[in-house]
Coordinates of C-alpha atoms in Angstrom, one line a residue:
X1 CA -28.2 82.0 -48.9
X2 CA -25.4 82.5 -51.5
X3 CA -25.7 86.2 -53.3
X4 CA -25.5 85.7 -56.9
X5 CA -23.4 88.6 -58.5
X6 CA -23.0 88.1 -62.2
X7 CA -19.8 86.3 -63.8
X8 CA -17.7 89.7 -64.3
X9 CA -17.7 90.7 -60.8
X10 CA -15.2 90.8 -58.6
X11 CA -14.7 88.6 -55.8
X12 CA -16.4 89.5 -53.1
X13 CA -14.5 90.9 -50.0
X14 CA -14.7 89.2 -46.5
X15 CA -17.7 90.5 -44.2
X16 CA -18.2 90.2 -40.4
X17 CA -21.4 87.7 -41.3
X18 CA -21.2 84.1 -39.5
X19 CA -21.8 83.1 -43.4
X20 CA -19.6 84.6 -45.7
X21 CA -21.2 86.3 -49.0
X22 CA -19.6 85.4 -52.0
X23 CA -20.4 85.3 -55.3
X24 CA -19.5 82.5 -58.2
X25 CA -16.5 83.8 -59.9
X26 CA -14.1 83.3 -57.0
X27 CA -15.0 83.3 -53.2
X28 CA -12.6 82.8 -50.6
X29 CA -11.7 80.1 -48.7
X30 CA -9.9 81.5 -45.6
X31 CA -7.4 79.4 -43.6
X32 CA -9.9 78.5 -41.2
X33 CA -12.4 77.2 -43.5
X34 CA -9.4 75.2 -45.2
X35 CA -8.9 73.3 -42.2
X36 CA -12.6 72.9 -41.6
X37 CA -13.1 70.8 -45.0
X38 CA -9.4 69.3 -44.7
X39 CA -11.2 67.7 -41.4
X40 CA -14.2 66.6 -43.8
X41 CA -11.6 65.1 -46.1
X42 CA -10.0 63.3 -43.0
X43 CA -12.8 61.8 -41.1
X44 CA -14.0 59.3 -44.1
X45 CA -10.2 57.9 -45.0
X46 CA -9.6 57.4 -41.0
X47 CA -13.0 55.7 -40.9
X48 CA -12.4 52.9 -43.8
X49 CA -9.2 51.9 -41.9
X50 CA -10.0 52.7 -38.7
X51 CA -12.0 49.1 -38.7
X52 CA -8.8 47.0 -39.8
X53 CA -7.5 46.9 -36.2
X54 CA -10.6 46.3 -34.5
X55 CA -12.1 43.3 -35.9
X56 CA -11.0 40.8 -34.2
X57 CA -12.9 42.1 -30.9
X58 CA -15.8 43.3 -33.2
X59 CA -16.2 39.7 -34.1
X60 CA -15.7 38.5 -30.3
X61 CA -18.2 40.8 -29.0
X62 CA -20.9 40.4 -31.6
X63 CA -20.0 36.8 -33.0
X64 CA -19.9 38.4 -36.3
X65 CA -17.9 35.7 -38.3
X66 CA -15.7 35.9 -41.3
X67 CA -18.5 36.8 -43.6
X68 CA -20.1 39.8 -41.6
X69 CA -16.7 40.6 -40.7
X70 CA -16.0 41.4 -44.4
X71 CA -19.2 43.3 -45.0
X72 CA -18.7 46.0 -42.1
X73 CA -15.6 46.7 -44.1
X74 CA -17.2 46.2 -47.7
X75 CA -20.4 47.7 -47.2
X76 CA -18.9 50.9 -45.9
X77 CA -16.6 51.3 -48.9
X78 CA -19.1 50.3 -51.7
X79 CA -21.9 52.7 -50.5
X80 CA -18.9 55.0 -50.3
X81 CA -17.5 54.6 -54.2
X82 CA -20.9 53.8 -55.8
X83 CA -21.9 57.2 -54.6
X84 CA -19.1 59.9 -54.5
X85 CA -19.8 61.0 -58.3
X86 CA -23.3 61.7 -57.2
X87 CA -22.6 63.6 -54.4
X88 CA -20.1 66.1 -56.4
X89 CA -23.3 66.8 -58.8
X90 CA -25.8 66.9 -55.8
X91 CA -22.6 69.6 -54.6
X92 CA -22.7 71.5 -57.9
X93 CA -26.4 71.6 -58.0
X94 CA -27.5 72.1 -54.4
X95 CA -24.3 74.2 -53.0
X96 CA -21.0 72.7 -51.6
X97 CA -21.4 74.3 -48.5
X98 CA -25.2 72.9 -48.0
X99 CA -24.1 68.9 -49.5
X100 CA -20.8 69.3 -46.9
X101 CA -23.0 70.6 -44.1
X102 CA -25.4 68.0 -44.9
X103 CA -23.0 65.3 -45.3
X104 CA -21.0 66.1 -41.9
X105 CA -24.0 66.0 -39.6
X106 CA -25.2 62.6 -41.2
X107 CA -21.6 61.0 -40.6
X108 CA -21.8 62.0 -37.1
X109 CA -25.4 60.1 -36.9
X110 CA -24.0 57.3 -38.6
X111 CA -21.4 57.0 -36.7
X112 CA -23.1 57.0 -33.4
X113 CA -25.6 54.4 -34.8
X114 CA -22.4 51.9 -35.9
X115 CA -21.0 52.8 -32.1
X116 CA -24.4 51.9 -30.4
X117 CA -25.1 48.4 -32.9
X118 CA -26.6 45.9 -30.6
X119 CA -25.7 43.3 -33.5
X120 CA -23.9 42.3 -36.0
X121 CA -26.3 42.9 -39.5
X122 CA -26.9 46.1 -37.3
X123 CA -23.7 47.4 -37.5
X124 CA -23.3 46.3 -41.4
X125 CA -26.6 49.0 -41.9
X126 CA -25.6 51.6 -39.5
X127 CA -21.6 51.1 -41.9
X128 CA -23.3 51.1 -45.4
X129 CA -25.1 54.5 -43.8
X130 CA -22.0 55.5 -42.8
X131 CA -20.5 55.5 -46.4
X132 CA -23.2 57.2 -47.7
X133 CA -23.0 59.9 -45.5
X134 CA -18.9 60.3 -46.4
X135 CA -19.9 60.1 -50.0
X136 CA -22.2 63.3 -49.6
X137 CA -19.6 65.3 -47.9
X138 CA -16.0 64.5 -49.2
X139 CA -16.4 65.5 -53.1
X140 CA -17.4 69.0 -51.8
X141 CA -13.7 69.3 -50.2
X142 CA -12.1 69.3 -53.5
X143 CA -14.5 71.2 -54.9
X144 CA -14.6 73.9 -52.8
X145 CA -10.9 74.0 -52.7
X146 CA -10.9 74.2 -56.7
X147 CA -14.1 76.7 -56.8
X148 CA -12.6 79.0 -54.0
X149 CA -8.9 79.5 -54.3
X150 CA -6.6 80.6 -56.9
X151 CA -3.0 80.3 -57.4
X152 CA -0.2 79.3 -55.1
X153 CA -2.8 79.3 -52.3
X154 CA -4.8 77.1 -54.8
X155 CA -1.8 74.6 -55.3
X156 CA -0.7 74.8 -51.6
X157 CA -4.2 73.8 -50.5
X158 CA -4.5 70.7 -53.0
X159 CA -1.0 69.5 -51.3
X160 CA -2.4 69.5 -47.8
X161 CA -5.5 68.2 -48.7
X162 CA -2.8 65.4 -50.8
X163 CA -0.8 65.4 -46.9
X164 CA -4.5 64.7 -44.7
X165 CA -5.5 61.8 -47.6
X166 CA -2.2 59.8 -47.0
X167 CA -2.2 60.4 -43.6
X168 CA -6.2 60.1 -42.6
X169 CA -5.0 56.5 -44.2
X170 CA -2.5 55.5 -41.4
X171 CA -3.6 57.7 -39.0
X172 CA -6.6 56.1 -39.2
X173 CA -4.9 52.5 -38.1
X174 CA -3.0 53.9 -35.5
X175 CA -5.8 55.7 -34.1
X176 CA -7.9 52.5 -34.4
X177 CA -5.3 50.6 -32.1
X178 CA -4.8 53.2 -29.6
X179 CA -8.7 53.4 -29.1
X180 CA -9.0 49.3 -28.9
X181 CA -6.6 48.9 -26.4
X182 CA -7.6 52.1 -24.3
X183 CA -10.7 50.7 -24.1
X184 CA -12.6 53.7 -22.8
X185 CA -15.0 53.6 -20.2
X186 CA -15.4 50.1 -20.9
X187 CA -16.3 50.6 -24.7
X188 CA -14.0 48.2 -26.8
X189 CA -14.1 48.8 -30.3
X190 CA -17.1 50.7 -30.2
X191 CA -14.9 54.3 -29.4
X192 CA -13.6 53.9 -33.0
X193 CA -17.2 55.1 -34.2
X194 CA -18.4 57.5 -31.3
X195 CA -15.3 59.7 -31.8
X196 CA -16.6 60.6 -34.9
X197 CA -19.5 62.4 -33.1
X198 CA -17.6 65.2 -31.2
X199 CA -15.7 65.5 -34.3
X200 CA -18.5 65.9 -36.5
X201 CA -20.2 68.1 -33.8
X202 CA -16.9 70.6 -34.2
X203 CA -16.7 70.3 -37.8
X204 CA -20.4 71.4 -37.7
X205 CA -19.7 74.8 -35.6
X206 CA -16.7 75.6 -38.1
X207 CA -18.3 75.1 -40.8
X208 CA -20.9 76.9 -40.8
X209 CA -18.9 80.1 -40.0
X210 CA -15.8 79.3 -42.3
X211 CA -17.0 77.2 -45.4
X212 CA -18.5 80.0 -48.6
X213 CA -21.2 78.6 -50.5
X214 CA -20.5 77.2 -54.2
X215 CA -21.9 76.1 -56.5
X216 CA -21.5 75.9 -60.9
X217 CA -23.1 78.4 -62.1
X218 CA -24.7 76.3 -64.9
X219 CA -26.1 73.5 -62.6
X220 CA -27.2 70.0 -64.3
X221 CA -30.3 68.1 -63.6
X222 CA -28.9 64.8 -61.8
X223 CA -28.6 61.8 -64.5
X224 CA -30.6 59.1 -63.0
X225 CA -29.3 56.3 -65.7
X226 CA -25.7 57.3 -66.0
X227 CA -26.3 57.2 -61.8
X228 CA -27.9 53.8 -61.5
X229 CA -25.2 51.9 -64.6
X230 CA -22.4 53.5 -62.7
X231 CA -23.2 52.2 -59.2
X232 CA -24.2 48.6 -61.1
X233 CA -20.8 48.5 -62.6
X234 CA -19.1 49.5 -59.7
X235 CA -20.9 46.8 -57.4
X236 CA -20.6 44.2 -59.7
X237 CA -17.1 44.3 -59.2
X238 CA -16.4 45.3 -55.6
X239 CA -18.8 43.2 -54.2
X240 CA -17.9 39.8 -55.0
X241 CA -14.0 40.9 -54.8
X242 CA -14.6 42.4 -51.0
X243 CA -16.8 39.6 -50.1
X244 CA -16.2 36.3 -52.2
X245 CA -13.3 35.1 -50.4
X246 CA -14.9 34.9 -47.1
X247 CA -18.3 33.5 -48.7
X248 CA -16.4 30.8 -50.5
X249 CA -17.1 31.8 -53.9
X250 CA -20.5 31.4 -54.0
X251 CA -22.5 30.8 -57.6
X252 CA -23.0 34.8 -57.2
X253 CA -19.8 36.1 -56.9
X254 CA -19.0 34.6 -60.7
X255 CA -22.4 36.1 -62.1
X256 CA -21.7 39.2 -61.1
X257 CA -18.1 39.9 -62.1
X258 CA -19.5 38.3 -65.4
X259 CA -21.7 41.1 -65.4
X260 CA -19.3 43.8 -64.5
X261 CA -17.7 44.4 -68.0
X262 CA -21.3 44.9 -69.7
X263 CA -22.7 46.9 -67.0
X264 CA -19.1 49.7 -67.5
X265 CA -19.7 49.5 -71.1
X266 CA -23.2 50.1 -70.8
X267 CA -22.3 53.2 -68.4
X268 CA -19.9 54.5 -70.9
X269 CA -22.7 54.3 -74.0
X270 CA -24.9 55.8 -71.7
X271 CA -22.6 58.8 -71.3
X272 CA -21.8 59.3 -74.7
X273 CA -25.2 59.2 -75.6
X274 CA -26.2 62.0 -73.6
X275 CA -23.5 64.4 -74.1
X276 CA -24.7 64.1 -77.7
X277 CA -27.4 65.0 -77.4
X278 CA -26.8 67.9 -75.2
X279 CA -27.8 67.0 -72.0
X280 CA -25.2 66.7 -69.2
X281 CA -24.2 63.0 -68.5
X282 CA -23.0 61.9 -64.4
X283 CA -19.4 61.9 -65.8
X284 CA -18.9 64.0 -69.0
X285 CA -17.1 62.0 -71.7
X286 CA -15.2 65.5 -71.7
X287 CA -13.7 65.2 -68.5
X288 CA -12.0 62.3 -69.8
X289 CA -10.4 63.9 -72.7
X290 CA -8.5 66.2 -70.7
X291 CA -4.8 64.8 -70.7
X292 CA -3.9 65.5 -67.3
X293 CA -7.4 64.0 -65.7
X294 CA -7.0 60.8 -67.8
X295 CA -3.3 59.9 -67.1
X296 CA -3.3 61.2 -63.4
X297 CA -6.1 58.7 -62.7
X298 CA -3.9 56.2 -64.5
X299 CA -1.8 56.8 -61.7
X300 CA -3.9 56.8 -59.1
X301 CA -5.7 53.8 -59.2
X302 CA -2.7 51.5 -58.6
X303 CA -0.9 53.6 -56.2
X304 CA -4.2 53.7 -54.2
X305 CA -4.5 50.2 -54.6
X306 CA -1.4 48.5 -53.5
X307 CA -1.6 51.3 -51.0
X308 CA -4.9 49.9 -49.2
X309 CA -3.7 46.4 -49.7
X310 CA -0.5 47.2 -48.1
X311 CA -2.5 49.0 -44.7
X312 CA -4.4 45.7 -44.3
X313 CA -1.8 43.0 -44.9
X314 CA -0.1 44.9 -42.7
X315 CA -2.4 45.3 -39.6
X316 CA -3.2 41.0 -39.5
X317 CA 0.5 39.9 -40.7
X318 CA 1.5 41.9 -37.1
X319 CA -0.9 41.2 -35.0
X320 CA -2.5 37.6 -36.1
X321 CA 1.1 36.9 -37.6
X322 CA 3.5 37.5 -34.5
X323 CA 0.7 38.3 -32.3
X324 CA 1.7 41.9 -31.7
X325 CA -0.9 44.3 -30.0
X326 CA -3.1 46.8 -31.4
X327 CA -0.6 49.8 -30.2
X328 CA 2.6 48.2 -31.1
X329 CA 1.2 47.3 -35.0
X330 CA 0.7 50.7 -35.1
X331 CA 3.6 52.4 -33.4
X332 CA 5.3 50.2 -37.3
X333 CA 3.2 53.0 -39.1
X334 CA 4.3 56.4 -37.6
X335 CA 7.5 56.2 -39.9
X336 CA 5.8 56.0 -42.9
X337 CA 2.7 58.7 -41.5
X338 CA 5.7 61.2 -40.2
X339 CA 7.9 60.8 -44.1
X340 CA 4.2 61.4 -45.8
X341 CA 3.8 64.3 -44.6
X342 CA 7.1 65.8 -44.7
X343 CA 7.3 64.9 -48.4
X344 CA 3.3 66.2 -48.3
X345 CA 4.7 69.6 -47.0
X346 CA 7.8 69.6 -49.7
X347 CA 5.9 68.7 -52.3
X348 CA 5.1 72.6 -53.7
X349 CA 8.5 73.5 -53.5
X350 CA 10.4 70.6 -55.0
X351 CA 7.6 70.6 -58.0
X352 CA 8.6 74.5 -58.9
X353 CA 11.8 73.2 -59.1
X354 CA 12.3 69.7 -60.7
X355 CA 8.4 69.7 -62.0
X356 CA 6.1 66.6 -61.7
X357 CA 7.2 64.7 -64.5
X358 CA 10.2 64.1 -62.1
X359 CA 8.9 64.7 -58.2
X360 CA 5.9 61.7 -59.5
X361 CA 8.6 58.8 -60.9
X362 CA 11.4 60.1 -57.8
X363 CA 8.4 58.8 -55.6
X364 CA 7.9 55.8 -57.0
X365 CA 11.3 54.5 -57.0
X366 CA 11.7 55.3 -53.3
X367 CA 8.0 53.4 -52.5
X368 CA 9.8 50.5 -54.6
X369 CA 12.5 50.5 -52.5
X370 CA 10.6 51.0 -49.1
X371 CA 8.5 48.1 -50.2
X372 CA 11.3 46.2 -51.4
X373 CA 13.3 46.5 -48.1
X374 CA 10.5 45.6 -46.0
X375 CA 10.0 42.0 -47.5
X376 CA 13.7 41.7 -47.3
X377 CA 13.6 42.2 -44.0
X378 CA 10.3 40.0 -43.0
X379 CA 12.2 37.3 -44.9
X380 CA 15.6 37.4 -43.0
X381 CA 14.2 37.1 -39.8
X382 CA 10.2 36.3 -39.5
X383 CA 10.3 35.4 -36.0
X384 CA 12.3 37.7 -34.6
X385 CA 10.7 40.9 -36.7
X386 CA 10.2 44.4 -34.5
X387 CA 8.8 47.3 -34.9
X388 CA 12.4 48.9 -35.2
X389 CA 13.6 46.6 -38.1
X390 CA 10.5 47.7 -39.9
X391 CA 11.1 51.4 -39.0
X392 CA 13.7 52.0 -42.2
X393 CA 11.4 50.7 -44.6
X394 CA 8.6 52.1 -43.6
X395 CA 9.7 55.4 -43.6
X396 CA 11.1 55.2 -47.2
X397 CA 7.9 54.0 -48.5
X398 CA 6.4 56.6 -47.0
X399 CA 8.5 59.2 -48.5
X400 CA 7.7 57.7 -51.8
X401 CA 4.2 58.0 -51.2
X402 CA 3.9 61.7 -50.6
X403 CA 6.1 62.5 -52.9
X404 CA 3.3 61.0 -55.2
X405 CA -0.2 61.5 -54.4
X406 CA -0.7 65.2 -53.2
X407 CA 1.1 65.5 -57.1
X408 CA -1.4 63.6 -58.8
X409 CA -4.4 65.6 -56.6
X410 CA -3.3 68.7 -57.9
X411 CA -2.5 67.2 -61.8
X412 CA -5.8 65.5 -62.1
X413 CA -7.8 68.5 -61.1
X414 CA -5.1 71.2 -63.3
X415 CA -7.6 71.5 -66.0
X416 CA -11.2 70.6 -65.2
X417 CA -13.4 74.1 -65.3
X418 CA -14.7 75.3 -61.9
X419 CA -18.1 74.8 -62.9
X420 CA -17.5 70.8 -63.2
X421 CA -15.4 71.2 -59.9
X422 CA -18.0 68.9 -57.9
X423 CA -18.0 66.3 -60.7
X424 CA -14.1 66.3 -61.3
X425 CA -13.6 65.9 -57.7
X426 CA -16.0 62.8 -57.6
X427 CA -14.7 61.4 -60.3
X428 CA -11.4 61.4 -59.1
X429 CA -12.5 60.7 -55.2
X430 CA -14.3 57.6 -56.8
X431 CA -11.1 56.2 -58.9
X432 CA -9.3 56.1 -55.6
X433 CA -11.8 54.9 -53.4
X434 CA -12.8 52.4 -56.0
X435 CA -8.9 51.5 -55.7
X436 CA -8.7 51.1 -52.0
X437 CA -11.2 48.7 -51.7
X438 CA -9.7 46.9 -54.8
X439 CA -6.5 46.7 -53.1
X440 CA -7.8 45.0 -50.1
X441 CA -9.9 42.7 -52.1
X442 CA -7.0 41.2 -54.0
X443 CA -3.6 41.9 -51.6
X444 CA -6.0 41.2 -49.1
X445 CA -7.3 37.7 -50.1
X446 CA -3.8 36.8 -51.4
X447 CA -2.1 37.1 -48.3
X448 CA -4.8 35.0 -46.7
X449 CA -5.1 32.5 -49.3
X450 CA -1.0 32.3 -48.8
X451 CA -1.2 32.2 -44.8
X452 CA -3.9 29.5 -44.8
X453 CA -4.5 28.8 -40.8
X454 CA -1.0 30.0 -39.9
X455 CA -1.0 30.0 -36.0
X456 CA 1.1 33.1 -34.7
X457 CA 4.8 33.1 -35.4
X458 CA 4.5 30.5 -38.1
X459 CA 7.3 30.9 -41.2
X460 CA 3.6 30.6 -43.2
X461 CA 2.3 34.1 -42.3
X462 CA 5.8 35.3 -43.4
X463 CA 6.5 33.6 -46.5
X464 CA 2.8 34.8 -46.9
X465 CA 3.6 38.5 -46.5
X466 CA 6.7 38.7 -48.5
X467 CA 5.3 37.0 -51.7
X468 CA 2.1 39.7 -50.9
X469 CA 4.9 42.1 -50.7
X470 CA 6.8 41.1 -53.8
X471 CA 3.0 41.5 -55.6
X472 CA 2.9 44.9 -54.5
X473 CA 6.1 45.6 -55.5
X474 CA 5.4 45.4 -59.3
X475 CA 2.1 47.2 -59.0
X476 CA 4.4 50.4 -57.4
X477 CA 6.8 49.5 -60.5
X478 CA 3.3 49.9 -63.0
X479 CA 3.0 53.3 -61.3
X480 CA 6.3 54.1 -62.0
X481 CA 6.4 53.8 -65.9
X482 CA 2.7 55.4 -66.1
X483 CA 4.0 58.5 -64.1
X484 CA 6.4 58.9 -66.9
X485 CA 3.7 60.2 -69.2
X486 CA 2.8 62.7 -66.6
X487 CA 2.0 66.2 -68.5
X488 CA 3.6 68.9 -66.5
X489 CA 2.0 70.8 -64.1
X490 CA 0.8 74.2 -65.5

């Protein structure tokens, strides 16, 4: 149980306890404890691209088709962003520690339920479970990061936790191929999910000795409208955009994005209406008015975007495309994971010295031209296309990348008051989850629309890629010229 010391205090000092005592003004996140939530943070990004690789024998062992196919990946990331705000106020309400605890053992269920599906609509439950499980535990990373550390510990903490979101993103592909074509102990595809339940096991043991309890100090009674409009809006758009391609556009798809834009403004008067009259809305209309939150997220959302929609168009155009197997498609990603985190790592110190007003737009126009030399080399020679002739590319764009996002992790949180840690973490955790599904939505169901039923090797799947690429290309050229009304780090 936490020990409640009042605000004035001083932090309290490390004790021999399996639970550490701290109080709300500042407890201590040891290294230890750092690396336990960084592993929260990690397992939920491996685990929406973890699938990418694997579908094609998901669908051959459970005769999923197209459809299903698209809602074990949709319904994982909808539950996911419909309900990460949520769980940050659960998290400043309830206690960080408890909601991550909580959140990590439920994952681990999950996961062994989506491993163990006998079926196809089975394995679409046990994923939509899944994500609600990831949405309970990841807000609490950031916010225990922001709630229990302080200065450059504080601002080297937020770049790793920037370095294990990029990389949990490709590692999570990788991984996904390695595990496919080990094919342990006879399990195909279903090892993706049941190594999430060791992992969850461990995280388990650490964090209970490593993780301190917070929680705000003023907490707020959960909004229940501002809660229901936001996960309306949000599903009103991801779900026919994750789902309507492979559905064919049904009649529903086109009612519901028609019902998107009044269901977001309806959320917004919502919000406004209850911060005036001085109760505590899901996502203060505050938060919002802080510079750094508002333009970082501005950020975000694109680079997140053609990010995701990169990671997918990817995976099929190499192994569907020129019929490359799940190891070798991604053996093309370790040059970008390896430049992430280098930049990741460099991040702090190339900030203190040029600032992020310049590290933020430098990173963008090396993604633009990773990205850039990539198509150029699909289109000079389709057919013939390696992992090697990728590996330049690849490793730029990576460089670009986390030379951006562990920046903008850090910016959008710069300003928000501990006590609103959980809720500025999950709105931010939201923006960019909400932009990773986005991104394989509509990258996603360009490429295919382009590719049509190109058979492997066909000039289709590459003209296909490169005008996907070219796409992606301006939205990293949008992030560029909103990073350049970054505010400055303080």
């Amino acid at each position: 149980m936490t020990t409640k010391t009042p605000s004035s205090a001083p932090a309290a000092t490390p004790t021999a306890r399996a639970v550490p005592v701290v109080d709300h003004a500042r407890p201590a996140l040891g290294t230890l404890g750092l690396v336990t939530v960084l592993l929260g943070a990690a397992l939920p990004l491996v685990d929406f691209f973890i699938v990418n690789v694997a579908l094609p024998t998901i669908d051959h062992d459970l005769a999923a088709g197209p459809a299903l196919l698209e809602l074990v990946v949709a319904g994982y990331g909808l539950a996911y962003a419909v309900l990460l705000v949520l769980g940050g106020r659960l998290g400043d309400r309830f206690g960080r520690r408890r909601l991550f605890l909580g959140g990590m053992a439920a994952f681990g269920l999950t996961s062994l339920a989506c491993g163990l599906a006998p079926d196809a609509w089975t394995l679409v439950g046990a994923r939509v479970a899944q994500g609600a499980a990831a949405a309970l535990m990841l807000p609490q990373v950031l916010a225990t990061i922001h709630s229990s550390t302080s200065g450059a510990r504080h601002a080297r903490a937020l770049s790793l936790y920037g370095a294990t979101a990029g990389l949990a993103m490709v590692a999570g592909q990788i991984l996904g191929g390695v595990l496919v074509a080990a094919d342990v102990a006879g399990s195909g595809w279903r090892s993706i999910f049941l190594v999430n339940v060791p992992v969850a096991l461990v995280g388990l043991a650490l964090a209970v000795r490593s993780v301190p309890e917070t929680r705000s100090d003023r907490p707020a009674p959960v909004d229940l409208p501002g809660t229901l409009l936001l996960g309306l809006a949000l599903l009103t758009l991801l779900a026919p955009l994750t789902e309507g391609r492979a559905a064919g556009w049904p009649l529903w798809t086109w009612v519901a994005l028609a019902v998107f834009p009044f269901a977001a403004a309806a959320f917004w008067w919502a919000e406004v209406r209850a911060d005036r009259a001085g109760r505590t809305p899901l996502v203060p209309p505050s938060l919002l008015r802080l510079v750094s939150l508002r333009r970082g997220l501005a950020v975000v959302l694109p680079l997140s975007l053609g990010f995701s929609g990169f990671m997918f168009v990817i995976a099929i155009a190499l192994q569907q495309g020129l019929g490359m197997g799940a190891i070798a498609s991604g053996l093309a990603l370790v040059p970008m994971a390896l430049a992430f985190f280098g930049a990741s790592l460099a991040g702090p110190r190339l900030i203190g010295r040029w600032g992020a007003t310049r590290v933020v737009p430098a990173g963008a126009l090396a993604q633009a031209l990773g990205i850039a030399l990539i198509a150029w080399t699909v289109w000079r020679d389709w057919a013939g296309l390696s992992v090697v002739d990728l590996l330049p590319g690849m490793a730029i764009a990576g460089l670009g990348q986390g030379l951006q996002l562990p920046v903008l992790f850090r910016l959008v949180l710069s300003e928000v008051p501990s006590e609103q840690a959980g809720v500025g973490s999950g709105v931010m955790v939201t923006t960019q989850q909400s932009a990773l599904a986005l991104g394989v939505a509509t990258l996603g169901s360009l490429f295919l629309s382009l590719a049509g039923p190109s058979v492997a090797g066909s000039g289709d799947m590459g003209s296909a890629l490169v005008t996907t690429l070219l796409v992606q290309l301006g939205v990293v050229v949008l992030t560029l010229l909103l990073s350049l009304r970054l505010p400055s780090l303080k």
